Amino acid sequence: MQVSKNDTLAGLPLIKIRDFLRNCPQGHSITAASAEAHLGLTSTQAQKVLQAIAEAGFIEPKHEEQKGAAPPRYSVTVLGSRLCAARFVKRITRAKANALVAQMLERVTEINGRDELVFRVKRVRAFGSYVSDAPEVGDVDLAVDLEPRHPDRDIIEQLLARADASGKSLNTYMARLNYATLEVQQLLKGRSPYLSIEGGDCPEKFGVLAVDLFSLG
């Protein structure tokens, strides 16, 4: 997601709004009261800020709860979740972005050649500022599709075995199931703060242009 340290929304630094959304417990509603507490606003200011955040697409009203004179409640949208995950890094030139993409594609080849990994990379598409004509980009948004390397084997058994073989402290069943996917995503990212790895259907969710970078033949 393309963001800058200088970006603002409703008169507040966008990074401050990101931190506010990050601090809202998952599953809990966002209210003017929580905005007052976290952002140091008056009640009137908080309502205006929440409206601006909603208009930007980062939160949406919880319509099922809007009854009578109850204060509006909001939940974080998919776009808001991307903002929560965004890192505010210095913009880079297109040449630098192209170099990062080339390195990422080399890692795709390496990943797909490692038989011990549960998943291989099926498709990589770029979207966002990288596919625009902008001379500089904030980051490179990548929509990545993975597929099981051995579809004839029991996928749950593969996921659990890979997680256990990692030697990491994975304290929940879901953490063990998700490990193999996260492993490939992290390998693909290569610790670059400028590569943003998203699900393969992300461009369709946002209705934006996506350009193919890799497709498994």
PDB file of C-alpha atoms in Angstrom:
ATOM      1  CA  MET A   1       0.000   0.000   0.000  1.00  0.00           C
ATOM      2  CA  GLN A   2       1.388   3.409  -1.000  1.00  0.00           C
ATOM      3  CA  VAL A   3       1.681   5.716   2.004  1.00  0.00           C
ATOM      4  CA  SER A   4       4.047   8.482   3.037  1.00  0.00           C
ATOM      5  CA  LYS A   5       5.122   9.894   6.374  1.00  0.00           C
ATOM      6  CA  ASN A   6       3.808  13.246   5.153  1.00  0.00           C
ATOM      7  CA  ASP A   7       0.298  11.989   4.292  1.00  0.00           C
ATOM      8  CA  THR A   8      -2.541  13.401   6.370  1.00  0.00           C
ATOM      9  CA  LEU A   9      -6.241  12.694   6.773  1.00  0.00           C
ATOM     10  CA  ALA A  10      -8.717  14.975   8.520  1.00  0.00           C
ATOM     11  CA  GLY A  11      -5.795  17.120   9.631  1.00  0.00           C
ATOM     12  CA  LEU A  12      -4.023  14.219  11.339  1.00  0.00           C
ATOM     13  CA  PRO A  13      -0.889  12.368  10.208  1.00  0.00           C
ATOM     14  CA  LEU A  14      -1.967   9.176   8.454  1.00  0.00           C
ATOM     15  CA  ILE A  15       0.563   7.243  10.516  1.00  0.00           C
ATOM     16  CA  LYS A  16      -1.319   8.341  13.651  1.00  0.00           C
ATOM     17  CA  ILE A  17      -4.596   7.070  12.199  1.00  0.00           C
ATOM     18  CA  ARG A  18      -2.886   3.800  11.291  1.00  0.00           C
ATOM     19  CA  ASP A  19      -1.713   3.384  14.864  1.00  0.00           C
ATOM     20  CA  PHE A  20      -5.216   4.182  16.145  1.00  0.00           C
ATOM     21  CA  LEU A  21      -6.755   1.457  13.973  1.00  0.00           C
ATOM     22  CA  ARG A  22      -3.993  -0.960  14.994  1.00  0.00           C
ATOM     23  CA  ASN A  23      -4.784  -0.370  18.659  1.00  0.00           C
ATOM     24  CA  CYS A  24      -8.473  -1.164  18.280  1.00  0.00           C
ATOM     25  CA  PRO A  25      -8.921  -4.762  19.509  1.00  0.00           C
ATOM     26  CA  GLN A  26      -9.927  -7.160  16.747  1.00  0.00           C
ATOM     27  CA  GLY A  27     -13.666  -7.719  16.720  1.00  0.00           C
ATOM     28  CA  HIS A  28     -14.372  -4.583  18.779  1.00  0.00           C
ATOM     29  CA  SER A  29     -16.306  -1.649  17.373  1.00  0.00           C
ATOM     30  CA  ILE A  30     -14.640   1.677  16.678  1.00  0.00           C
ATOM     31  CA  THR A  31     -16.503   4.606  18.209  1.00  0.00           C
ATOM     32  CA  ALA A  32     -16.083   8.333  18.692  1.00  0.00           C
ATOM     33  CA  ALA A  33     -15.225   7.601  22.316  1.00  0.00           C
ATOM     34  CA  SER A  34     -12.296   5.393  21.288  1.00  0.00           C
ATOM     35  CA  ALA A  35     -11.109   8.062  18.840  1.00  0.00           C
ATOM     36  CA  GLU A  36     -11.285  10.659  21.621  1.00  0.00           C
ATOM     37  CA  ALA A  37      -9.191   8.486  23.923  1.00  0.00           C
ATOM     38  CA  HIS A  38      -6.562   7.377  21.407  1.00  0.00           C
ATOM     39  CA  LEU A  39      -6.240  10.547  19.333  1.00  0.00           C
ATOM     40  CA  GLY A  40      -6.780  13.147  22.046  1.00  0.00           C
ATOM     41  CA  LEU A  41      -9.786  14.744  20.345  1.00  0.00           C
ATOM     42  CA  THR A  42     -12.960  16.401  21.517  1.00  0.00           C
ATOM     43  CA  SER A  43     -16.243  14.599  20.895  1.00  0.00           C
ATOM     44  CA  THR A  44     -17.060  16.785  17.888  1.00  0.00           C
ATOM     45  CA  GLN A  45     -13.576  16.388  16.426  1.00  0.00           C
ATOM     46  CA  ALA A  46     -13.692  12.615  16.903  1.00  0.00           C
ATOM     47  CA  GLN A  47     -16.959  12.329  15.000  1.00  0.00           C
ATOM     48  CA  LYS A  48     -15.556  14.363  12.094  1.00  0.00           C
ATOM     49  CA  VAL A  49     -12.360  12.324  12.017  1.00  0.00           C
ATOM     50  CA  LEU A  50     -14.256   9.016  11.976  1.00  0.00           C
ATOM     51  CA  GLN A  51     -16.412  10.311   9.140  1.00  0.00           C
ATOM     52  CA  ALA A  52     -13.283  11.240   7.172  1.00  0.00           C
ATOM     53  CA  ILE A  53     -11.705   7.835   7.858  1.00  0.00           C
ATOM     54  CA  ALA A  54     -14.910   6.165   6.657  1.00  0.00           C
ATOM     55  CA  GLU A  55     -15.016   8.318   3.511  1.00  0.00           C
ATOM     56  CA  ALA A  56     -11.427   7.272   2.798  1.00  0.00           C
ATOM     57  CA  GLY A  57     -12.572   3.639   2.930  1.00  0.00           C
ATOM     58  CA  PHE A  58     -10.591   2.541   5.982  1.00  0.00           C
ATOM     59  CA  ILE A  59     -13.638   1.894   8.192  1.00  0.00           C
ATOM     60  CA  GLU A  60     -17.338   1.310   7.545  1.00  0.00           C
ATOM     61  CA  PRO A  61     -20.495   1.700   9.635  1.00  0.00           C
ATOM     62  CA  LYS A  62     -21.841  -1.382  11.362  1.00  0.00           C
ATOM     63  CA  HIS A  63     -25.348  -0.896   9.990  1.00  0.00           C
ATOM     64  CA  GLU A  64     -26.895  -3.701  11.986  1.00  0.00           C
ATOM     65  CA  GLU A  65     -26.105  -1.779  15.155  1.00  0.00           C
ATOM     66  CA  GLN A  66     -27.307   1.645  14.002  1.00  0.00           C
ATOM     67  CA  LYS A  67     -30.578   1.731  15.930  1.00  0.00           C
ATOM     68  CA  GLY A  68     -32.220   4.710  17.571  1.00  0.00           C
ATOM     69  CA  ALA A  69     -29.877   7.360  18.872  1.00  0.00           C
ATOM     70  CA  ALA A  70     -27.013   4.974  19.627  1.00  0.00           C
ATOM     71  CA  PRO A  71     -23.562   6.392  18.768  1.00  0.00           C
ATOM     72  CA  PRO A  72     -22.290   5.206  15.359  1.00  0.00           C
ATOM     73  CA  ARG A  73     -20.042   2.169  15.464  1.00  0.00           C
ATOM     74  CA  TYR A  74     -17.522   1.234  12.801  1.00  0.00           C
ATOM     75  CA  SER A  75     -15.420  -1.743  11.785  1.00  0.00           C
ATOM     76  CA  VAL A  76     -12.138  -1.846   9.869  1.00  0.00           C
ATOM     77  CA  THR A  77     -12.461  -2.572   6.141  1.00  0.00           C
ATOM     78  CA  VAL A  78     -10.100  -4.605   3.956  1.00  0.00           C
ATOM     79  CA  LEU A  79      -8.465  -1.348   2.896  1.00  0.00           C
ATOM     80  CA  GLY A  80      -8.191  -0.363   6.556  1.00  0.00           C
ATOM     81  CA  SER A  81      -6.446  -3.652   7.292  1.00  0.00           C
ATOM     82  CA  ARG A  82      -3.935  -2.840   4.579  1.00  0.00           C
ATOM     83  CA  LEU A  83      -3.349   0.547   6.166  1.00  0.00           C
ATOM     84  CA  CYS A  84      -2.743  -1.173   9.515  1.00  0.00           C
ATOM     85  CA  ALA A  85      -0.084  -3.321   7.867  1.00  0.00           C
ATOM     86  CA  ALA A  86       1.498  -0.424   5.977  1.00  0.00           C
ATOM     87  CA  ARG A  87       4.987   0.744   6.768  1.00  0.00           C
ATOM     88  CA  PHE A  88       5.757   4.406   6.199  1.00  0.00           C
ATOM     89  CA  VAL A  89       8.978   4.192   4.227  1.00  0.00           C
ATOM     90  CA  LYS A  90      10.796   6.656   2.008  1.00  0.00           C
ATOM     91  CA  ARG A  91       9.645   6.633  -1.607  1.00  0.00           C
ATOM     92  CA  ILE A  92      11.943   4.923  -4.087  1.00  0.00           C
ATOM     93  CA  THR A  93      12.710   5.426  -7.761  1.00  0.00           C
ATOM     94  CA  ARG A  94      11.174   3.206 -10.401  1.00  0.00           C
ATOM     95  CA  ALA A  95      14.633   1.825 -11.174  1.00  0.00           C
ATOM     96  CA  LYS A  96      14.982   0.691  -7.551  1.00  0.00           C
ATOM     97  CA  ALA A  97      11.482  -0.798  -7.632  1.00  0.00           C
ATOM     98  CA  ASN A  98      12.294  -2.665 -10.850  1.00  0.00           C
ATOM     99  CA  ALA A  99      15.432  -4.079  -9.234  1.00  0.00           C
ATOM    100  CA  LEU A 100      13.421  -5.286  -6.230  1.00  0.00           C
ATOM    101  CA  VAL A 101      10.911  -6.966  -8.540  1.00  0.00           C
ATOM    102  CA  ALA A 102      13.707  -8.691 -10.466  1.00  0.00           C
ATOM    103  CA  GLN A 103      15.177  -9.996  -7.206  1.00  0.00           C
ATOM    104  CA  MET A 104      11.734 -11.153  -6.082  1.00  0.00           C
ATOM    105  CA  LEU A 105      11.260 -13.106  -9.317  1.00  0.00           C
ATOM    106  CA  GLU A 106      14.594 -14.828  -8.710  1.00  0.00           C
ATOM    107  CA  ARG A 107      13.282 -15.876  -5.308  1.00  0.00           C
ATOM    108  CA  VAL A 108      10.152 -17.273  -6.984  1.00  0.00           C
ATOM    109  CA  THR A 109      12.387 -19.635  -8.947  1.00  0.00           C
ATOM    110  CA  GLU A 110      14.233 -20.632  -5.775  1.00  0.00           C
ATOM    111  CA  ILE A 111      10.998 -21.206  -3.839  1.00  0.00           C
ATOM    112  CA  ASN A 112       9.480 -23.305  -6.588  1.00  0.00           C
ATOM    113  CA  GLY A 113      12.611 -25.429  -6.655  1.00  0.00           C
ATOM    114  CA  ARG A 114      12.494 -26.287  -2.941  1.00  0.00           C
ATOM    115  CA  ASP A 115      10.601 -29.538  -2.572  1.00  0.00           C
ATOM    116  CA  GLU A 116      10.401 -29.298   1.230  1.00  0.00           C
ATOM    117  CA  LEU A 117       8.088 -26.270   1.054  1.00  0.00           C
ATOM    118  CA  VAL A 118       4.386 -27.115   1.145  1.00  0.00           C
ATOM    119  CA  PHE A 119       3.446 -24.421  -1.357  1.00  0.00           C
ATOM    120  CA  ARG A 120       4.871 -23.116  -4.579  1.00  0.00           C
ATOM    121  CA  VAL A 121       4.188 -19.801  -6.273  1.00  0.00           C
ATOM    122  CA  LYS A 122       1.567 -20.105  -8.997  1.00  0.00           C
ATOM    123  CA  ARG A 123       1.126 -16.486 -10.012  1.00  0.00           C
ATOM    124  CA  VAL A 124       2.422 -13.033  -9.126  1.00  0.00           C
ATOM    125  CA  ARG A 125       0.762  -9.804 -10.224  1.00  0.00           C
ATOM    126  CA  ALA A 126       1.685  -6.207  -9.465  1.00  0.00           C
ATOM    127  CA  PHE A 127      -0.851  -3.495  -8.762  1.00  0.00           C
ATOM    128  CA  GLY A 128      -0.979  -0.052  -7.214  1.00  0.00           C
ATOM    129  CA  SER A 129       1.566   2.684  -7.864  1.00  0.00           C
ATOM    130  CA  TYR A 130       4.083   0.277  -9.402  1.00  0.00           C
ATOM    131  CA  VAL A 131       1.887  -0.273 -12.465  1.00  0.00           C
ATOM    132  CA  SER A 132       1.312   3.468 -12.908  1.00  0.00           C
ATOM    133  CA  ASP A 133       3.508   5.961 -14.764  1.00  0.00           C
ATOM    134  CA  ALA A 134       4.761   7.545 -11.543  1.00  0.00           C
ATOM    135  CA  PRO A 135       8.564   8.023 -11.509  1.00  0.00           C
ATOM    136  CA  GLU A 136       8.616   7.113  -7.804  1.00  0.00           C
ATOM    137  CA  VAL A 137       6.641   4.552  -5.813  1.00  0.00           C
ATOM    138  CA  GLY A 138       5.916   4.076  -2.134  1.00  0.00           C
ATOM    139  CA  ASP A 139       6.110   0.306  -2.320  1.00  0.00           C
ATOM    140  CA  VAL A 140       5.433  -2.561  -4.701  1.00  0.00           C
ATOM    141  CA  ASP A 141       2.047  -4.199  -4.148  1.00  0.00           C
ATOM    142  CA  LEU A 142       2.085  -7.867  -5.164  1.00  0.00           C
ATOM    143  CA  ALA A 143      -0.929 -10.165  -5.484  1.00  0.00           C
ATOM    144  CA  VAL A 144       0.387 -13.690  -4.984  1.00  0.00           C
ATOM    145  CA  ASP A 145      -1.363 -17.002  -5.639  1.00  0.00           C
ATOM    146  CA  LEU A 146       0.096 -20.117  -4.033  1.00  0.00           C
ATOM    147  CA  GLU A 147      -0.752 -23.741  -4.724  1.00  0.00           C
ATOM    148  CA  PRO A 148       0.087 -27.015  -2.944  1.00  0.00           C
ATOM    149  CA  ARG A 149       3.266 -28.556  -4.278  1.00  0.00           C
ATOM    150  CA  HIS A 150       1.931 -32.081  -3.763  1.00  0.00           C
ATOM    151  CA  PRO A 151      -1.868 -31.918  -4.245  1.00  0.00           C
ATOM    152  CA  ASP A 152      -2.099 -35.703  -4.111  1.00  0.00           C
ATOM    153  CA  ARG A 153      -1.043 -35.710  -0.439  1.00  0.00           C
ATOM    154  CA  ASP A 154      -3.152 -34.796   2.579  1.00  0.00           C
ATOM    155  CA  ILE A 155      -2.754 -31.025   2.910  1.00  0.00           C
ATOM    156  CA  ILE A 156      -3.424 -30.894   6.661  1.00  0.00           C
ATOM    157  CA  GLU A 157      -0.765 -33.494   7.344  1.00  0.00           C
ATOM    158  CA  GLN A 158       1.692 -31.537   5.196  1.00  0.00           C
ATOM    159  CA  LEU A 159       0.945 -28.254   6.960  1.00  0.00           C
ATOM    160  CA  LEU A 160       1.332 -29.699  10.441  1.00  0.00           C
ATOM    161  CA  ALA A 161       4.485 -31.604   9.544  1.00  0.00           C
ATOM    162  CA  ARG A 162       6.111 -28.503   8.070  1.00  0.00           C
ATOM    163  CA  ALA A 163       5.201 -26.417  11.106  1.00  0.00           C
ATOM    164  CA  ASP A 164       6.595 -29.022  13.492  1.00  0.00           C
ATOM    165  CA  ALA A 165       9.788 -29.329  11.452  1.00  0.00           C
ATOM    166  CA  SER A 166      10.375 -25.580  11.703  1.00  0.00           C
ATOM    167  CA  GLY A 167      11.327 -25.802  15.369  1.00  0.00           C
ATOM    168  CA  LYS A 168       9.383 -22.607  16.060  1.00  0.00           C
ATOM    169  CA  SER A 169       7.081 -22.127  19.041  1.00  0.00           C
ATOM    170  CA  LEU A 170       3.664 -22.270  17.393  1.00  0.00           C
ATOM    171  CA  ASN A 171       1.265 -22.354  20.299  1.00  0.00           C
ATOM    172  CA  THR A 172      -2.055 -22.744  18.504  1.00  0.00           C
ATOM    173  CA  TYR A 173      -3.430 -25.158  15.953  1.00  0.00           C
ATOM    174  CA  MET A 174      -4.172 -22.305  13.533  1.00  0.00           C
ATOM    175  CA  ALA A 175      -0.613 -21.008  13.863  1.00  0.00           C
ATOM    176  CA  ARG A 176       0.653 -24.434  12.830  1.00  0.00           C
ATOM    177  CA  LEU A 177      -1.737 -24.552   9.878  1.00  0.00           C
ATOM    178  CA  ASN A 178      -0.758 -21.067   8.702  1.00  0.00           C
ATOM    179  CA  TYR A 179       2.986 -21.485   9.080  1.00  0.00           C
ATOM    180  CA  ALA A 180       3.666 -22.962   5.623  1.00  0.00           C
ATOM    181  CA  THR A 181       1.847 -20.128   3.865  1.00  0.00           C
ATOM    182  CA  LEU A 182       3.597 -17.432   5.893  1.00  0.00           C
ATOM    183  CA  GLU A 183       6.928 -19.134   5.310  1.00  0.00           C
ATOM    184  CA  VAL A 184       6.629 -18.823   1.534  1.00  0.00           C
ATOM    185  CA  GLN A 185       5.329 -15.257   1.754  1.00  0.00           C
ATOM    186  CA  GLN A 186       8.288 -14.232   3.912  1.00  0.00           C
ATOM    187  CA  LEU A 187      10.741 -15.928   1.571  1.00  0.00           C
ATOM    188  CA  LEU A 188       9.151 -14.101  -1.332  1.00  0.00           C
ATOM    189  CA  LYS A 189       9.330 -10.754   0.457  1.00  0.00           C
ATOM    190  CA  GLY A 190      12.997 -11.227   1.234  1.00  0.00           C
ATOM    191  CA  ARG A 191      12.830  -8.820   4.199  1.00  0.00           C
ATOM    192  CA  SER A 192      12.324  -5.871   1.866  1.00  0.00           C
ATOM    193  CA  PRO A 193      10.163  -3.142   3.451  1.00  0.00           C
ATOM    194  CA  TYR A 194       9.140  -2.087  -0.062  1.00  0.00           C
ATOM    195  CA  LEU A 195       7.474  -5.339  -1.103  1.00  0.00           C
ATOM    196  CA  SER A 196       3.883  -5.790   0.073  1.00  0.00           C
ATOM    197  CA  ILE A 197       2.643  -9.378  -0.315  1.00  0.00           C
ATOM    198  CA  GLU A 198      -1.142  -9.644  -0.640  1.00  0.00           C
ATOM    199  CA  GLY A 199      -3.595 -12.408  -1.495  1.00  0.00           C
ATOM    200  CA  GLY A 200      -4.074 -13.288  -5.130  1.00  0.00           C
ATOM    201  CA  ASP A 201      -7.570 -11.799  -5.279  1.00  0.00           C
ATOM    202  CA  CYS A 202      -6.585  -8.419  -3.816  1.00  0.00           C
ATOM    203  CA  PRO A 203      -6.770  -6.435  -7.109  1.00  0.00           C
ATOM    204  CA  GLU A 204     -10.274  -7.739  -7.750  1.00  0.00           C
ATOM    205  CA  LYS A 205     -11.377  -6.769  -4.239  1.00  0.00           C
ATOM    206  CA  PHE A 206     -10.316  -3.190  -4.873  1.00  0.00           C
ATOM    207  CA  GLY A 207     -11.252  -3.130  -8.550  1.00  0.00           C
ATOM    208  CA  VAL A 208      -7.792  -2.006  -9.669  1.00  0.00           C
ATOM    209  CA  LEU A 209      -5.523  -2.832 -12.580  1.00  0.00           C
ATOM    210  CA  ALA A 210      -3.063  -5.691 -12.084  1.00  0.00           C
ATOM    211  CA  VAL A 211      -0.151  -6.694 -14.298  1.00  0.00           C
ATOM    212  CA  ASP A 212       1.219 -10.237 -14.531  1.00  0.00           C
ATOM    213  CA  LEU A 213       4.826 -10.648 -13.425  1.00  0.00           C
ATOM    214  CA  PHE A 214       4.944 -14.436 -13.173  1.00  0.00           C
ATOM    215  CA  SER A 215       2.705 -17.354 -14.034  1.00  0.00           C
ATOM    216  CA  LEU A 216       3.568 -20.993 -13.490  1.00  0.00           C
ATOM    217  CA  GLY A 217       3.563 -22.767 -16.809  1.00  0.00           C
TER     218      GLY A 217
END
